[in-house]
Each structure stands twice: as structure tokens, then as C-alpha cells.
Amino acid sequence: AFADRGTSVPSFLARVHEEDRGAVELAVAKALASGMFESEYREFRADGGVRWISGRGEVEFDPRNRRRRIRARLLLRPW
């Protein structure tokens, strides 16, 4: 899950613009392998608009060292 919003990965990806979704899916896969998430993408807003997001974060692990969630900081881009 993406911790800042308590969002599952599929729910998160559903909001990503379809032209950016493949690259974001790859960034999530890389994060799950390396522990670090970084991606820039367009996201659909609730009002139907689109905004640019720059996200960086890391994978959080539980006490048994299992991947638990990705905790990311998401920055709105002005363009």
C-alpha cells in the first residue's frame, strides 16, 4: 500500500494517466526489489483534471522483513 493515503497499489495505479502507467508500474516493481521508489507521472484529479506528481519514497518492512507498504512523499508539479 502507499502509506500516505493508505492506498493499495492497484488503486494508486488506477489514478495514474494511462500514458504514464507502464513507467509507474515499473517504478513500483523496482521499488519492491530495491527498497526505493521514484517516479514522475500525471494523475487524474477527482474533478476530472490532470496534474503532474513527483514521488519519492521507500518500502517499509514488517518485523519479519516482509514488504509492508511504500511510504512516499508526493509533490505537485506546477506544469
PDB file with SEQRES, HELIX, SHEET and CRYST1 records, atoms N, CA, C and O in Angstrom:
SEQRES   1 A   79  ALA PHE ALA ASP ARG GLY THR SER VAL PRO SER PHE LEU          
SEQRES   2 A   79  ALA ARG VAL HIS GLU GLU ASP ARG GLY ALA VAL GLU LEU          
SEQRES   3 A   79  ALA VAL ALA LYS ALA LEU ALA SER GLY MET PHE GLU SER          
SEQRES   4 A   79  GLU TYR ARG GLU PHE ARG ALA ASP GLY GLY VAL ARG TRP          
SEQRES   5 A   79  ILE SER GLY ARG GLY GLU VAL GLU PHE ASP PRO ARG ASN          
SEQRES   6 A   79  ARG ARG ARG ARG ILE ARG ALA ARG LEU LEU LEU ARG PRO          
SEQRES   7 A   79  TRP                                                          
HELIX    1 AA1 VAL A    9  ARG A   15  1                                   7    
HELIX    2 AA2 ARG A   21  SER A   34  1                                  14    
SHEET    1 AA1 3 MET A  36  PHE A  44  0                                        
SHEET    2 AA1 3 VAL A  50  PHE A  61 -1                                        
SHEET    3 AA1 3 ARG A  67  ARG A  77 -1                                        
CRYST1    1.000    1.000    1.000  90.00  90.00  90.00 P 1           1          
ATOM      1  N   ALA A   1       0.844  -1.189   0.000  1.00  0.00           N  
ATOM      2  CA  ALA A   1       0.000   0.000   0.000  1.00  0.00           C  
ATOM      3  C   ALA A   1       0.884   1.246   0.000  1.00  0.00           C  
ATOM      4  O   ALA A   1       2.004   1.224   0.511  1.00  0.00           O  
ATOM      5  N   PHE A   2       0.388   2.293  -0.558  1.00  0.00           N  
ATOM      6  CA  PHE A   2       1.052   3.578  -0.470  1.00  0.00           C  
ATOM      7  C   PHE A   2       0.581   4.224   0.823  1.00  0.00           C  
ATOM      8  O   PHE A   2      -0.597   4.548   0.972  1.00  0.00           O  
ATOM      9  N   ALA A   3       1.510   4.410   1.757  1.00  0.00           N  
ATOM     10  CA  ALA A   3       1.175   4.747   3.134  1.00  0.00           C  
ATOM     11  C   ALA A   3       0.535   6.114   3.302  1.00  0.00           C  
ATOM     12  O   ALA A   3      -0.348   6.268   4.146  1.00  0.00           O  
ATOM     13  N   ASP A   4       0.946   7.113   2.531  1.00  0.00           N  
ATOM     14  CA  ASP A   4       0.433   8.457   2.754  1.00  0.00           C  
ATOM     15  C   ASP A   4      -1.080   8.526   2.593  1.00  0.00           C  
ATOM     16  O   ASP A   4      -1.737   9.341   3.241  1.00  0.00           O  
ATOM     17  N   ARG A   5      -1.621   7.699   1.758  1.00  0.00           N  
ATOM     18  CA  ARG A   5      -3.060   7.705   1.534  1.00  0.00           C  
ATOM     19  C   ARG A   5      -3.713   6.400   1.957  1.00  0.00           C  
ATOM     20  O   ARG A   5      -4.933   6.264   1.869  1.00  0.00           O  
ATOM     21  N   GLY A   6      -2.916   5.436   2.414  1.00  0.00           N  
ATOM     22  CA  GLY A   6      -3.468   4.138   2.747  1.00  0.00           C  
ATOM     23  C   GLY A   6      -4.075   3.471   1.526  1.00  0.00           C  
ATOM     24  O   GLY A   6      -5.094   2.788   1.623  1.00  0.00           O  
ATOM     25  N   THR A   7      -3.450   3.671   0.386  1.00  0.00           N  
ATOM     26  CA  THR A   7      -3.972   3.233  -0.897  1.00  0.00           C  
ATOM     27  C   THR A   7      -3.274   1.962  -1.354  1.00  0.00           C  
ATOM     28  O   THR A   7      -2.056   1.837  -1.227  1.00  0.00           O  
ATOM     29  N   SER A   8      -4.039   1.028  -1.883  1.00  0.00           N  
ATOM     30  CA  SER A   8      -3.421  -0.170  -2.455  1.00  0.00           C  
ATOM     31  C   SER A   8      -2.732   0.199  -3.763  1.00  0.00           C  
ATOM     32  O   SER A   8      -3.058   1.212  -4.382  1.00  0.00           O  
ATOM     33  N   VAL A   9      -1.784  -0.626  -4.176  1.00  0.00           N  
ATOM     34  CA  VAL A   9      -1.076  -0.366  -5.436  1.00  0.00           C  
ATOM     35  C   VAL A   9      -2.059  -0.331  -6.613  1.00  0.00           C  
ATOM     36  O   VAL A   9      -1.970   0.588  -7.427  1.00  0.00           O  
ATOM     37  N   PRO A  10      -2.997  -1.289  -6.746  1.00  0.00           N  
ATOM     38  CA  PRO A  10      -3.941  -1.209  -7.869  1.00  0.00           C  
ATOM     39  C   PRO A  10      -4.787   0.078  -7.855  1.00  0.00           C  
ATOM     40  O   PRO A  10      -5.048   0.656  -8.909  1.00  0.00           O  
ATOM     41  N   SER A  11      -5.210   0.523  -6.672  1.00  0.00           N  
ATOM     42  CA  SER A  11      -5.993   1.768  -6.589  1.00  0.00           C  
ATOM     43  C   SER A  11      -5.136   2.972  -6.966  1.00  0.00           C  
ATOM     44  O   SER A  11      -5.600   3.888  -7.645  1.00  0.00           O  
ATOM     45  N   PHE A  12      -3.896   2.960  -6.522  1.00  0.00           N  
ATOM     46  CA  PHE A  12      -2.960   4.025  -6.871  1.00  0.00           C  
ATOM     47  C   PHE A  12      -2.756   4.075  -8.388  1.00  0.00           C  
ATOM     48  O   PHE A  12      -2.843   5.145  -8.991  1.00  0.00           O  
ATOM     49  N   LEU A  13      -2.487   2.929  -8.998  1.00  0.00           N  
ATOM     50  CA  LEU A  13      -2.238   2.878 -10.441  1.00  0.00           C  
ATOM     51  C   LEU A  13      -3.458   3.280 -11.255  1.00  0.00           C  
ATOM     52  O   LEU A  13      -3.308   3.803 -12.360  1.00  0.00           O  
ATOM     53  N   ALA A  14      -4.651   3.052 -10.743  1.00  0.00           N  
ATOM     54  CA  ALA A  14      -5.872   3.428 -11.457  1.00  0.00           C  
ATOM     55  C   ALA A  14      -5.981   4.944 -11.632  1.00  0.00           C  
ATOM     56  O   ALA A  14      -6.631   5.409 -12.568  1.00  0.00           O  
ATOM     57  N   ARG A  15      -5.359   5.714 -10.749  1.00  0.00           N  
ATOM     58  CA  ARG A  15      -5.404   7.177 -10.848  1.00  0.00           C  
ATOM     59  C   ARG A  15      -4.313   7.738 -11.756  1.00  0.00           C  
ATOM     60  O   ARG A  15      -4.360   8.907 -12.139  1.00  0.00           O  
ATOM     61  N   VAL A  16      -3.328   6.903 -12.100  1.00  0.00           N  
ATOM     62  CA  VAL A  16      -2.210   7.351 -12.942  1.00  0.00           C  
ATOM     63  C   VAL A  16      -2.669   7.409 -14.398  1.00  0.00           C  
ATOM     64  O   VAL A  16      -3.351   6.504 -14.881  1.00  0.00           O  
ATOM     65  N   HIS A  17      -2.294   8.470 -15.083  1.00  0.00           N  
ATOM     66  CA  HIS A  17      -2.636   8.642 -16.503  1.00  0.00           C  
ATOM     67  C   HIS A  17      -2.182   7.414 -17.279  1.00  0.00           C  
ATOM     68  O   HIS A  17      -1.085   6.900 -17.056  1.00  0.00           O  
ATOM     69  N   GLU A  18      -3.030   6.946 -18.192  1.00  0.00           N  
ATOM     70  CA  GLU A  18      -2.734   5.697 -18.921  1.00  0.00           C  
ATOM     71  C   GLU A  18      -1.411   5.751 -19.690  1.00  0.00           C  
ATOM     72  O   GLU A  18      -0.762   4.718 -19.858  1.00  0.00           O  
ATOM     73  N   GLU A  19      -1.002   6.925 -20.156  1.00  0.00           N  
ATOM     74  CA  GLU A  19       0.268   7.041 -20.881  1.00  0.00           C  
ATOM     75  C   GLU A  19       1.484   6.917 -19.963  1.00  0.00           C  
ATOM     76  O   GLU A  19       2.591   6.657 -20.433  1.00  0.00           O  
ATOM     77  N   ASP A  20       1.283   7.100 -18.665  1.00  0.00           N  
ATOM     78  CA  ASP A  20       2.371   7.029 -17.697  1.00  0.00           C  
ATOM     79  C   ASP A  20       2.340   5.736 -16.879  1.00  0.00           C  
ATOM     80  O   ASP A  20       3.299   5.425 -16.173  1.00  0.00           O  
ATOM     81  N   ARG A  21       1.251   4.992 -16.972  1.00  0.00           N  
ATOM     82  CA  ARG A  21       1.030   3.843 -16.094  1.00  0.00           C  
ATOM     83  C   ARG A  21       2.126   2.786 -16.202  1.00  0.00           C  
ATOM     84  O   ARG A  21       2.560   2.256 -15.180  1.00  0.00           O  
ATOM     85  N   GLY A  22       2.579   2.468 -17.401  1.00  0.00           N  
ATOM     86  CA  GLY A  22       3.622   1.454 -17.574  1.00  0.00           C  
ATOM     87  C   GLY A  22       4.905   1.831 -16.852  1.00  0.00           C  
ATOM     88  O   GLY A  22       5.521   0.993 -16.194  1.00  0.00           O  
ATOM     89  N   ALA A  23       5.308   3.093 -16.976  1.00  0.00           N  
ATOM     90  CA  ALA A  23       6.528   3.558 -16.311  1.00  0.00           C  
ATOM     91  C   ALA A  23       6.366   3.540 -14.791  1.00  0.00           C  
ATOM     92  O   ALA A  23       7.313   3.229 -14.069  1.00  0.00           O  
ATOM     93  N   VAL A  24       5.174   3.870 -14.308  1.00  0.00           N  
ATOM     94  CA  VAL A  24       4.939   3.862 -12.860  1.00  0.00           C  
ATOM     95  C   VAL A  24       4.894   2.426 -12.339  1.00  0.00           C  
ATOM     96  O   VAL A  24       5.406   2.146 -11.255  1.00  0.00           O  
ATOM     97  N   GLU A  25       4.288   1.519 -13.099  1.00  0.00           N  
ATOM     98  CA  GLU A  25       4.295   0.103 -12.707  1.00  0.00           C  
ATOM     99  C   GLU A  25       5.733  -0.405 -12.597  1.00  0.00           C  
ATOM    100  O   GLU A  25       6.063  -1.146 -11.670  1.00  0.00           O  
ATOM    101  N   LEU A  26       6.580  -0.010 -13.533  1.00  0.00           N  
ATOM    102  CA  LEU A  26       7.991  -0.395 -13.493  1.00  0.00           C  
ATOM    103  C   LEU A  26       8.677   0.207 -12.259  1.00  0.00           C  
ATOM    104  O   LEU A  26       9.476  -0.465 -11.606  1.00  0.00           O  
ATOM    105  N   ALA A  27       8.369   1.464 -11.941  1.00  0.00           N  
ATOM    106  CA  ALA A  27       8.948   2.110 -10.758  1.00  0.00           C  
ATOM    107  C   ALA A  27       8.516   1.400  -9.478  1.00  0.00           C  
ATOM    108  O   ALA A  27       9.316   1.261  -8.553  1.00  0.00           O  
ATOM    109  N   VAL A  28       7.258   0.948  -9.411  1.00  0.00           N  
ATOM    110  CA  VAL A  28       6.778   0.202  -8.241  1.00  0.00           C  
ATOM    111  C   VAL A  28       7.512  -1.133  -8.145  1.00  0.00           C  
ATOM    112  O   VAL A  28       7.940  -1.531  -7.061  1.00  0.00           O  
ATOM    113  N   ALA A  29       7.660  -1.826  -9.278  1.00  0.00           N  
ATOM    114  CA  ALA A  29       8.375  -3.110  -9.277  1.00  0.00           C  
ATOM    115  C   ALA A  29       9.822  -2.924  -8.831  1.00  0.00           C  
ATOM    116  O   ALA A  29      10.342  -3.720  -8.049  1.00  0.00           O  
ATOM    117  N   LYS A  30      10.473  -1.868  -9.330  1.00  0.00           N  
ATOM    118  CA  LYS A  30      11.855  -1.583  -8.926  1.00  0.00           C  
ATOM    119  C   LYS A  30      11.920  -1.269  -7.435  1.00  0.00           C  
ATOM    120  O   LYS A  30      12.852  -1.687  -6.748  1.00  0.00           O  
ATOM    121  N   ALA A  31      10.922  -0.527  -6.934  1.00  0.00           N  
ATOM    122  CA  ALA A  31      10.888  -0.193  -5.509  1.00  0.00           C  
ATOM    123  C   ALA A  31      10.764  -1.443  -4.660  1.00  0.00           C  
ATOM    124  O   ALA A  31      11.425  -1.560  -3.628  1.00  0.00           O  
ATOM    125  N   LEU A  32       9.931  -2.374  -5.080  1.00  0.00           N  
ATOM    126  CA  LEU A  32       9.758  -3.601  -4.312  1.00  0.00           C  
ATOM    127  C   LEU A  32      11.023  -4.445  -4.314  1.00  0.00           C  
ATOM    128  O   LEU A  32      11.255  -5.218  -3.385  1.00  0.00           O  
ATOM    129  N   ALA A  33      11.848  -4.303  -5.357  1.00  0.00           N  
ATOM    130  CA  ALA A  33      13.115  -5.040  -5.433  1.00  0.00           C  
ATOM    131  C   ALA A  33      14.255  -4.310  -4.717  1.00  0.00           C  
ATOM    132  O   ALA A  33      15.087  -4.940  -4.065  1.00  0.00           O  
ATOM    133  N   SER A  34      14.289  -2.978  -4.841  1.00  0.00           N  
ATOM    134  CA  SER A  34      15.425  -2.209  -4.320  1.00  0.00           C  
ATOM    135  C   SER A  34      15.150  -1.515  -2.990  1.00  0.00           C  
ATOM    136  O   SER A  34      16.080  -1.192  -2.251  1.00  0.00           O  
ATOM    137  N   GLY A  35      13.875  -1.288  -2.685  1.00  0.00           N  
ATOM    138  CA  GLY A  35      13.519  -0.580  -1.458  1.00  0.00           C  
ATOM    139  C   GLY A  35      13.282   0.905  -1.646  1.00  0.00           C  
ATOM    140  O   GLY A  35      12.859   1.580  -0.708  1.00  0.00           O  
ATOM    141  N   MET A  36      13.548   1.440  -2.855  1.00  0.00           N  
ATOM    142  CA  MET A  36      13.388   2.878  -3.104  1.00  0.00           C  
ATOM    143  C   MET A  36      12.417   3.124  -4.251  1.00  0.00           C  
ATOM    144  O   MET A  36      12.497   2.464  -5.287  1.00  0.00           O  
ATOM    145  N   PHE A  37      11.490   4.081  -4.070  1.00  0.00           N  
ATOM    146  CA  PHE A  37      10.526   4.454  -5.098  1.00  0.00           C  
ATOM    147  C   PHE A  37      10.829   5.858  -5.585  1.00  0.00           C  
ATOM    148  O   PHE A  37      11.073   6.767  -4.792  1.00  0.00           O  
ATOM    149  N   GLU A  38      10.810   6.025  -6.920  1.00  0.00           N  
ATOM    150  CA  GLU A  38      10.963   7.344  -7.518  1.00  0.00           C  
ATOM    151  C   GLU A  38      10.266   7.334  -8.866  1.00  0.00           C  
ATOM    152  O   GLU A  38      10.516   6.461  -9.698  1.00  0.00           O  
ATOM    153  N   SER A  39       9.383   8.316  -9.082  1.00  0.00           N  
ATOM    154  CA  SER A  39       8.667   8.384 -10.351  1.00  0.00           C  
ATOM    155  C   SER A  39       8.038   9.757 -10.521  1.00  0.00           C  
ATOM    156  O   SER A  39       7.708  10.430  -9.544  1.00  0.00           O  
ATOM    157  N   GLU A  40       7.877  10.162 -11.773  1.00  0.00           N  
ATOM    158  CA  GLU A  40       7.145  11.370 -12.121  1.00  0.00           C  
ATOM    159  C   GLU A  40       6.055  10.955 -13.084  1.00  0.00           C  
ATOM    160  O   GLU A  40       6.309  10.215 -14.034  1.00  0.00           O  
ATOM    161  N   TYR A  41       4.842  11.425 -12.847  1.00  0.00           N  
ATOM    162  CA  TYR A  41       3.703  10.944 -13.623  1.00  0.00           C  
ATOM    163  C   TYR A  41       2.543  11.926 -13.524  1.00  0.00           C  
ATOM    164  O   TYR A  41       2.526  12.824 -12.683  1.00  0.00           O  
ATOM    165  N   ARG A  42       1.578  11.723 -14.409  1.00  0.00           N  
ATOM    166  CA  ARG A  42       0.342  12.501 -14.358  1.00  0.00           C  
ATOM    167  C   ARG A  42      -0.710  11.694 -13.614  1.00  0.00           C  
ATOM    168  O   ARG A  42      -0.809  10.476 -13.764  1.00  0.00           O  
ATOM    169  N   GLU A  43      -1.496  12.404 -12.804  1.00  0.00           N  
ATOM    170  CA  GLU A  43      -2.537  11.759 -12.012  1.00  0.00           C  
ATOM    171  C   GLU A  43      -3.874  12.428 -12.309  1.00  0.00           C  
ATOM    172  O   GLU A  43      -3.952  13.649 -12.444  1.00  0.00           O  
ATOM    173  N   PHE A  44      -4.918  11.619 -12.410  1.00  0.00           N  
ATOM    174  CA  PHE A  44      -6.265  12.157 -12.588  1.00  0.00           C  
ATOM    175  C   PHE A  44      -6.770  12.703 -11.260  1.00  0.00           C  
ATOM    176  O   PHE A  44      -6.667  12.035 -10.231  1.00  0.00           O  
ATOM    177  N   ARG A  45      -7.313  13.907 -11.280  1.00  0.00           N  
ATOM    178  CA  ARG A  45      -7.892  14.517 -10.081  1.00  0.00           C  
ATOM    179  C   ARG A  45      -9.366  14.152  -9.981  1.00  0.00           C  
ATOM    180  O   ARG A  45      -9.976  13.727 -10.963  1.00  0.00           O  
ATOM    181  N   ALA A  46      -9.928  14.318  -8.807  1.00  0.00           N  
ATOM    182  CA  ALA A  46     -11.342  13.998  -8.581  1.00  0.00           C  
ATOM    183  C   ALA A  46     -12.265  14.841  -9.451  1.00  0.00           C  
ATOM    184  O   ALA A  46     -13.354  14.392  -9.809  1.00  0.00           O  
ATOM    185  N   ASP A  47     -11.842  16.066  -9.798  1.00  0.00           N  
ATOM    186  CA  ASP A  47     -12.683  16.945 -10.624  1.00  0.00           C  
ATOM    187  C   ASP A  47     -12.518  16.678 -12.115  1.00  0.00           C  
ATOM    188  O   ASP A  47     -13.077  17.403 -12.937  1.00  0.00           O  
ATOM    189  N   GLY A  48     -11.750  15.635 -12.475  1.00  0.00           N  
ATOM    190  CA  GLY A  48     -11.557  15.278 -13.877  1.00  0.00           C  
ATOM    191  C   GLY A  48     -10.307  15.872 -14.494  1.00  0.00           C  
ATOM    192  O   GLY A  48      -9.923  15.494 -15.601  1.00  0.00           O  
ATOM    193  N   GLY A  49      -9.666  16.797 -13.794  1.00  0.00           N  
ATOM    194  CA  GLY A  49      -8.433  17.389 -14.294  1.00  0.00           C  
ATOM    195  C   GLY A  49      -7.260  16.428 -14.141  1.00  0.00           C  
ATOM    196  O   GLY A  49      -7.385  15.337 -13.584  1.00  0.00           O  
ATOM    197  N   VAL A  50      -6.129  16.866 -14.650  1.00  0.00           N  
ATOM    198  CA  VAL A  50      -4.904  16.071 -14.565  1.00  0.00           C  
ATOM    199  C   VAL A  50      -3.823  16.952 -13.959  1.00  0.00           C  
ATOM    200  O   VAL A  50      -3.740  18.141 -14.267  1.00  0.00           O  
ATOM    201  N   ARG A  51      -2.999  16.373 -13.101  1.00  0.00           N  
ATOM    202  CA  ARG A  51      -1.883  17.115 -12.519  1.00  0.00           C  
ATOM    203  C   ARG A  51      -0.635  16.250 -12.560  1.00  0.00           C  
ATOM    204  O   ARG A  51      -0.710  15.021 -12.586  1.00  0.00           O  
ATOM    205  N   TRP A  52       0.521  16.920 -12.565  1.00  0.00           N  
ATOM    206  CA  TRP A  52       1.809  16.221 -12.538  1.00  0.00           C  
ATOM    207  C   TRP A  52       2.229  16.002 -11.095  1.00  0.00           C  
ATOM    208  O   TRP A  52       2.094  16.891 -10.255  1.00  0.00           O  
ATOM    209  N   ILE A  53       2.737  14.818 -10.819  1.00  0.00           N  
ATOM    210  CA  ILE A  53       3.194  14.434  -9.484  1.00  0.00           C  
ATOM    211  C   ILE A  53       4.633  13.945  -9.594  1.00  0.00           C  
ATOM    212  O   ILE A  53       4.986  13.240 -10.540  1.00  0.00           O  
ATOM    213  N   SER A  54       5.452  14.317  -8.635  1.00  0.00           N  
ATOM    214  CA  SER A  54       6.792  13.761  -8.490  1.00  0.00           C  
ATOM    215  C   SER A  54       6.795  13.021  -7.163  1.00  0.00           C  
ATOM    216  O   SER A  54       6.563  13.624  -6.115  1.00  0.00           O  
ATOM    217  N   GLY A  55       7.055  11.722  -7.199  1.00  0.00           N  
ATOM    218  CA  GLY A  55       7.005  10.913  -5.990  1.00  0.00           C  
ATOM    219  C   GLY A  55       8.336  10.265  -5.679  1.00  0.00           C  
ATOM    220  O   GLY A  55       9.022   9.765  -6.571  1.00  0.00           O  
ATOM    221  N   ARG A  56       8.698  10.279  -4.394  1.00  0.00           N  
ATOM    222  CA  ARG A  56       9.905   9.607  -3.909  1.00  0.00           C  
ATOM    223  C   ARG A  56       9.581   8.972  -2.564  1.00  0.00           C  
ATOM    224  O   ARG A  56       8.859   9.542  -1.747  1.00  0.00           O  
ATOM    225  N   GLY A  57      10.121   7.795  -2.356  1.00  0.00           N  
ATOM    226  CA  GLY A  57       9.869   7.155  -1.077  1.00  0.00           C  
ATOM    227  C   GLY A  57      10.625   5.859  -0.942  1.00  0.00           C  
ATOM    228  O   GLY A  57      11.539   5.562  -1.711  1.00  0.00           O  
ATOM    229  N   GLU A  58      10.223   5.093   0.055  1.00  0.00           N  
ATOM    230  CA  GLU A  58      10.899   3.826   0.302  1.00  0.00           C  
ATOM    231  C   GLU A  58       9.902   2.781   0.757  1.00  0.00           C  
ATOM    232  O   GLU A  58       8.806   3.091   1.224  1.00  0.00           O  
ATOM    233  N   VAL A  59      10.307   1.552   0.608  1.00  0.00           N  
ATOM    234  CA  VAL A  59       9.481   0.429   1.018  1.00  0.00           C  
ATOM    235  C   VAL A  59       9.677   0.210   2.514  1.00  0.00           C  
ATOM    236  O   VAL A  59      10.803   0.192   3.010  1.00  0.00           O  
ATOM    237  N   GLU A  60       8.569   0.046   3.218  1.00  0.00           N  
ATOM    238  CA  GLU A  60       8.604  -0.256   4.643  1.00  0.00           C  
ATOM    239  C   GLU A  60       8.450  -1.761   4.834  1.00  0.00           C  
ATOM    240  O   GLU A  60       7.674  -2.406   4.130  1.00  0.00           O  
ATOM    241  N   PHE A  61       9.187  -2.310   5.782  1.00  0.00           N  
ATOM    242  CA  PHE A  61       9.142  -3.743   6.047  1.00  0.00           C  
ATOM    243  C   PHE A  61       8.562  -4.007   7.434  1.00  0.00           C  
ATOM    244  O   PHE A  61       8.700  -3.181   8.336  1.00  0.00           O  
ATOM    245  N   ASP A  62       7.917  -5.154   7.601  1.00  0.00           N  
ATOM    246  CA  ASP A  62       7.388  -5.542   8.907  1.00  0.00           C  
ATOM    247  C   ASP A  62       8.511  -6.224   9.711  1.00  0.00           C  
ATOM    248  O   ASP A  62       9.607  -6.417   9.184  1.00  0.00           O  
ATOM    249  N   PRO A  63       8.255  -6.591  10.978  1.00  0.00           N  
ATOM    250  CA  PRO A  63       9.300  -7.211  11.801  1.00  0.00           C  
ATOM    251  C   PRO A  63       9.870  -8.512  11.219  1.00  0.00           C  
ATOM    252  O   PRO A  63      10.981  -8.907  11.571  1.00  0.00           O  
ATOM    253  N   ARG A  64       9.127  -9.174  10.342  1.00  0.00           N  
ATOM    254  CA  ARG A  64       9.630 -10.398   9.698  1.00  0.00           C  
ATOM    255  C   ARG A  64      10.346 -10.106   8.381  1.00  0.00           C  
ATOM    256  O   ARG A  64      10.659 -11.022   7.620  1.00  0.00           O  
ATOM    257  N   ASN A  65      10.604  -8.822   8.118  1.00  0.00           N  
ATOM    258  CA  ASN A  65      11.287  -8.365   6.911  1.00  0.00           C  
ATOM    259  C   ASN A  65      10.484  -8.610   5.636  1.00  0.00           C  
ATOM    260  O   ASN A  65      11.056  -8.810   4.565  1.00  0.00           O  
ATOM    261  N   ARG A  66       9.157  -8.594   5.757  1.00  0.00           N  
ATOM    262  CA  ARG A  66       8.286  -8.687   4.585  1.00  0.00           C  
ATOM    263  C   ARG A  66       7.900  -7.275   4.173  1.00  0.00           C  
ATOM    264  O   ARG A  66       7.684  -6.404   5.016  1.00  0.00           O  
ATOM    265  N   ARG A  67       7.817  -7.059   2.856  1.00  0.00           N  
ATOM    266  CA  ARG A  67       7.399  -5.740   2.361  1.00  0.00           C  
ATOM    267  C   ARG A  67       6.005  -5.447   2.881  1.00  0.00           C  
ATOM    268  O   ARG A  67       5.095  -6.267   2.757  1.00  0.00           O  
ATOM    269  N   ARG A  68       5.850  -4.265   3.467  1.00  0.00           N  
ATOM    270  CA  ARG A  68       4.567  -3.892   4.056  1.00  0.00           C  
ATOM    271  C   ARG A  68       3.858  -2.826   3.241  1.00  0.00           C  
ATOM    272  O   ARG A  68       2.669  -2.956   2.949  1.00  0.00           O  
ATOM    273  N   ARG A  69       4.578  -1.771   2.869  1.00  0.00           N  
ATOM    274  CA  ARG A  69       3.997  -0.680   2.102  1.00  0.00           C  
ATOM    275  C   ARG A  69       5.104   0.211   1.561  1.00  0.00           C  
ATOM    276  O   ARG A  69       6.265   0.119   1.958  1.00  0.00           O  
ATOM    277  N   ILE A  70       4.700   1.076   0.640  1.00  0.00           N  
ATOM    278  CA  ILE A  70       5.615   2.096   0.134  1.00  0.00           C  
ATOM    279  C   ILE A  70       5.204   3.411   0.777  1.00  0.00           C  
ATOM    280  O   ILE A  70       4.076   3.873   0.602  1.00  0.00           O  
ATOM    281  N   ARG A  71       6.113   3.999   1.510  1.00  0.00           N  
ATOM    282  CA  ARG A  71       5.846   5.313   2.115  1.00  0.00           C  
ATOM    283  C   ARG A  71       6.501   6.341   1.196  1.00  0.00           C  
ATOM    284  O   ARG A  71       7.723   6.369   1.048  1.00  0.00           O  
ATOM    285  N   ALA A  72       5.680   7.179   0.586  1.00  0.00           N  
ATOM    286  CA  ALA A  72       6.193   8.121  -0.412  1.00  0.00           C  
ATOM    287  C   ALA A  72       5.745   9.540  -0.123  1.00  0.00           C  
ATOM    288  O   ALA A  72       4.669   9.772   0.430  1.00  0.00           O  
ATOM    289  N   ARG A  73       6.579  10.472  -0.502  1.00  0.00           N  
ATOM    290  CA  ARG A  73       6.219  11.900  -0.484  1.00  0.00           C  
ATOM    291  C   ARG A  73       5.890  12.261  -1.913  1.00  0.00           C  
ATOM    292  O   ARG A  73       6.674  12.018  -2.830  1.00  0.00           O  
ATOM    293  N   LEU A  74       4.730  12.841  -2.089  1.00  0.00           N  
ATOM    294  CA  LEU A  74       4.271  13.208  -3.421  1.00  0.00           C  
ATOM    295  C   LEU A  74       4.236  14.734  -3.525  1.00  0.00           C  
ATOM    296  O   LEU A  74       3.593  15.407  -2.719  1.00  0.00           O  
ATOM    297  N   LEU A  75       4.924  15.259  -4.512  1.00  0.00           N  
ATOM    298  CA  LEU A  75       4.982  16.716  -4.734  1.00  0.00           C  
ATOM    299  C   LEU A  75       4.207  17.054  -5.995  1.00  0.00           C  
ATOM    300  O   LEU A  75       4.390  16.420  -7.034  1.00  0.00           O  
ATOM    301  N   LEU A  76       3.346  18.050  -5.902  1.00  0.00           N  
ATOM    302  CA  LEU A  76       2.622  18.536  -7.086  1.00  0.00           C  
ATOM    303  C   LEU A  76       3.586  19.362  -7.921  1.00  0.00           C  
ATOM    304  O   LEU A  76       4.327  20.189  -7.390  1.00  0.00           O  
ATOM    305  N   ARG A  77       3.575  19.139  -9.213  1.00  0.00           N  
ATOM    306  CA  ARG A  77       4.416  19.895 -10.126  1.00  0.00           C  
ATOM    307  C   ARG A  77       3.593  21.007 -10.758  1.00  0.00           C  
ATOM    308  O   ARG A  77       2.421  20.805 -11.075  1.00  0.00           O  
ATOM    309  N   PRO A  78       4.196  22.184 -10.946  1.00  0.00           N  
ATOM    310  CA  PRO A  78       3.436  23.313 -11.481  1.00  0.00           C  
ATOM    311  C   PRO A  78       3.159  23.277 -12.979  1.00  0.00           C  
ATOM    312  O   PRO A  78       2.421  24.129 -13.474  1.00  0.00           O  
ATOM    313  N   TRP A  79       3.721  22.326 -13.720  1.00  0.00           N  
ATOM    314  CA  TRP A  79       3.482  22.297 -15.171  1.00  0.00           C  
ATOM    315  C   TRP A  79       2.475  21.299 -15.559  1.00  0.00           C  
ATOM    316  O   TRP A  79       2.169  21.159 -16.744  1.00  0.00           O  
TER     317      TRP A  79                                                      
END                                                                             
